[in-house]
Amino acid sequence: MNGQRLAQKILVMCQLGHSLTELSEAVERQVGAVIFDPALMRVHAMGYNGPAAGENPVPARGNENHSGDTHAEVNALVKTNAPWLAPRSQIMYVTCAPCETCARYIVNFGAIGLVIYGADEYSKAEIGLRVLDRARIRTMQELVVVNAAKGMPHAQEHLIRAIRL
């Protein structure tokens, strides 16, 4: 599969993640997450941030951009019922960069080898990205995928290398 076609398929997963934000009942910000295979043939799980089942949305507790709701990444990870997944073999798309705690969950889950994240103004996003980097989990901004879909060769090469988990 060429880089442009690969990027187009990944963008569909990104669009799914963005669509999930519409289901979020979170007060401050809405986030979506999708876990899928690198062949782009199977979605393993989806999640969005919000309260635990049966609870009301929880406003931020004085921690900037960090509510008491369950985060989208965690909701997607707990819904993934695939114990046969090889280590570092799957891709997660999140509409924003994971926070430090979610990054640690992603690391401990073990099956995620690449995290693609959307543009974000979350001031502490780099902390979560550093956690993933130290664990040797690749990260990529959604903008790289968008540029690859537009036919930019450098972005396509970067995407193809990252997908080789």
Short mmCIF file of C-alpha atoms in Angstrom, two decimals:
data_model
loop_
_atom_site.label_atom_id
_atom_site.label_comp_id
_atom_site.label_asym_id
_atom_site.label_seq_id
_atom_site.Cartn_x
_atom_site.Cartn_y
_atom_site.Cartn_z
CA MET A 1 0.00 0.00 0.00
CA ASN A 2 1.44 3.38 -0.91
CA GLY A 3 1.86 6.15 1.64
CA GLN A 4 -1.01 8.27 0.38
CA ARG A 5 -3.51 5.39 0.49
CA LEU A 6 -2.25 4.36 3.94
CA ALA A 7 -2.73 7.91 5.18
CA GLN A 8 -6.26 8.07 3.75
CA LYS A 9 -7.20 4.90 5.62
CA ILE A 10 -5.70 6.16 8.88
CA LEU A 11 -7.61 9.42 8.49
CA VAL A 12 -10.82 7.39 8.53
CA MET A 13 -9.80 6.10 11.97
CA CYS A 14 -9.01 9.67 13.02
CA GLN A 15 -12.45 10.79 11.84
CA LEU A 16 -13.98 8.00 13.91
CA GLY A 17 -12.10 9.29 16.94
CA HIS A 18 -13.39 12.80 16.31
CA SER A 19 -16.93 11.46 15.93
CA LEU A 20 -16.65 9.78 19.34
CA THR A 21 -16.08 13.16 20.99
CA GLU A 22 -19.73 13.95 20.25
CA LEU A 23 -20.75 11.19 22.69
CA SER A 24 -18.68 12.61 25.53
CA GLU A 25 -20.52 14.15 28.44
CA ALA A 26 -17.36 15.68 29.88
CA VAL A 27 -17.74 19.25 31.07
CA GLU A 28 -14.42 20.81 30.01
CA ARG A 29 -13.29 18.97 26.89
CA GLN A 30 -14.39 16.06 24.73
CA VAL A 31 -11.85 13.43 23.69
CA GLY A 32 -12.15 10.30 21.54
CA ALA A 33 -9.82 7.30 21.15
CA VAL A 34 -9.67 4.36 18.73
CA ILE A 35 -7.44 1.26 18.89
CA PHE A 36 -6.89 -0.46 15.54
CA ASP A 37 -4.53 -2.80 13.75
CA PRO A 38 -1.79 -1.56 11.39
CA ALA A 39 -3.38 -3.40 8.46
CA LEU A 40 -6.36 -1.08 9.00
CA MET A 41 -8.75 -4.01 8.84
CA ARG A 42 -9.97 -4.14 12.43
CA VAL A 43 -11.03 -1.69 15.14
CA HIS A 44 -10.35 -3.33 18.50
CA ALA A 45 -11.99 -0.73 20.72
CA MET A 46 -13.23 2.84 20.95
CA GLY A 47 -13.62 5.18 23.86
CA TYR A 48 -14.51 8.71 24.82
CA ASN A 49 -14.06 10.60 28.05
CA GLY A 50 -16.87 10.90 30.51
CA PRO A 51 -18.22 9.76 33.84
CA ALA A 52 -18.27 6.17 34.98
CA ALA A 53 -21.46 4.28 34.14
CA GLY A 54 -24.34 5.67 36.19
CA GLU A 55 -22.45 8.75 37.40
CA ASN A 56 -22.82 12.40 36.51
CA PRO A 57 -20.09 14.35 34.68
CA VAL A 58 -17.38 15.58 37.03
CA PRO A 59 -15.98 19.12 36.61
CA ALA A 60 -12.24 19.77 36.81
CA ARG A 61 -10.79 19.54 40.28
CA GLY A 62 -8.40 22.45 40.09
CA ASN A 63 -6.05 20.47 37.84
CA GLU A 64 -5.80 22.32 34.53
CA ASN A 65 -7.62 20.45 31.73
CA HIS A 66 -7.91 17.31 33.83
CA SER A 67 -11.38 16.40 35.06
CA GLY A 68 -12.37 13.55 37.31
CA ASP A 69 -13.98 11.76 34.35
CA THR A 70 -12.55 8.56 32.91
CA HIS A 71 -10.31 9.45 29.99
CA ALA A 72 -10.97 8.27 26.42
CA GLU A 73 -7.71 6.29 26.26
CA VAL A 74 -8.56 4.34 29.41
CA ASN A 75 -12.11 3.66 28.20
CA ALA A 76 -10.73 2.28 24.93
CA LEU A 77 -8.06 0.18 26.67
CA VAL A 78 -10.49 -1.47 29.10
CA LYS A 79 -12.83 -2.33 26.22
CA THR A 80 -10.07 -4.08 24.29
CA ASN A 81 -10.68 -7.77 24.78
CA ALA A 82 -7.89 -9.17 22.67
CA PRO A 83 -5.34 -10.99 24.84
CA TRP A 84 -3.78 -12.43 21.70
CA LEU A 85 -2.47 -9.04 20.53
CA ALA A 86 1.29 -9.07 20.12
CA PRO A 87 3.31 -6.54 22.13
CA ARG A 88 3.61 -3.14 20.48
CA SER A 89 1.60 -4.31 17.46
CA GLN A 90 -1.39 -1.95 17.46
CA ILE A 91 -2.15 1.71 16.83
CA MET A 92 -4.09 4.11 19.02
CA TYR A 93 -5.53 7.36 17.75
CA VAL A 94 -6.47 10.00 20.34
CA THR A 95 -7.96 13.38 19.50
CA CYS A 96 -5.39 14.99 21.82
CA ALA A 97 -2.03 13.92 23.23
CA PRO A 98 -2.40 11.57 26.21
CA CYS A 99 -1.85 12.94 29.69
CA GLU A 100 0.88 11.39 31.83
CA THR A 101 -1.46 8.92 33.54
CA CYS A 102 -3.04 7.74 30.28
CA ALA A 103 0.42 7.38 28.75
CA ARG A 104 1.36 5.06 31.61
CA TYR A 105 -1.79 2.99 31.01
CA ILE A 106 -0.89 2.75 27.32
CA VAL A 107 2.63 1.58 28.21
CA ASN A 108 1.36 -1.00 30.69
CA PHE A 109 -1.27 -2.28 28.27
CA GLY A 110 1.62 -3.45 26.13
CA ALA A 111 -0.03 -3.89 22.74
CA ILE A 112 0.17 -0.27 21.52
CA GLY A 113 3.22 0.49 19.37
CA LEU A 114 2.15 3.82 17.84
CA VAL A 115 0.03 6.65 19.22
CA ILE A 116 -1.28 9.18 16.71
CA TYR A 117 -2.66 12.28 18.39
CA GLY A 118 -4.62 15.30 17.27
CA ALA A 119 -3.76 18.95 17.73
CA ASP A 120 -4.11 20.05 21.30
CA GLU A 121 -3.67 23.06 23.51
CA TYR A 122 -3.28 20.93 26.64
CA SER A 123 -0.29 22.54 28.34
CA LYS A 124 1.06 19.33 29.89
CA ALA A 125 0.79 17.12 26.79
CA GLU A 126 4.57 16.87 26.44
CA ILE A 127 4.77 14.98 29.75
CA GLY A 128 2.62 12.12 28.45
CA LEU A 129 4.53 12.09 25.17
CA ARG A 130 7.82 11.79 27.08
CA VAL A 131 6.43 8.78 29.00
CA LEU A 132 5.59 7.09 25.69
CA ASP A 133 8.98 8.00 24.22
CA ARG A 134 10.87 6.53 27.19
CA ALA A 135 8.87 3.31 26.72
CA ARG A 136 9.81 3.32 23.01
CA ILE A 137 6.23 3.74 21.87
CA ARG A 138 6.20 5.81 18.71
CA THR A 139 4.13 8.98 18.56
CA MET A 140 2.97 11.03 15.61
CA GLN A 141 0.86 14.13 15.20
CA GLU A 142 -2.28 13.77 13.14
CA LEU A 143 -0.94 16.56 10.91
CA VAL A 144 1.69 14.15 9.51
CA VAL A 145 -1.11 11.80 8.43
CA VAL A 146 -3.04 14.71 6.88
CA ASN A 147 0.06 15.82 4.94
CA ALA A 148 0.72 12.25 3.77
CA ALA A 149 -2.86 12.00 2.52
CA LYS A 150 -2.27 15.21 0.56
CA GLY A 151 0.61 13.50 -1.23
CA MET A 152 3.60 15.02 0.57
CA PRO A 153 6.43 12.45 0.09
CA HIS A 154 8.33 13.24 3.32
CA ALA A 155 5.18 12.79 5.41
CA GLN A 156 4.35 9.56 3.56
CA GLU A 157 7.82 8.13 4.26
CA HIS A 158 7.56 9.10 7.92
CA LEU A 159 4.15 7.44 8.17
CA ILE A 160 5.27 4.23 6.47
CA ARG A 161 8.28 3.94 8.82
CA ALA A 162 6.08 4.52 11.88
CA ILE A 163 3.53 1.89 10.83
CA ARG A 164 6.21 -0.80 10.67
CA LEU A 165 5.67 -1.75 14.29
#
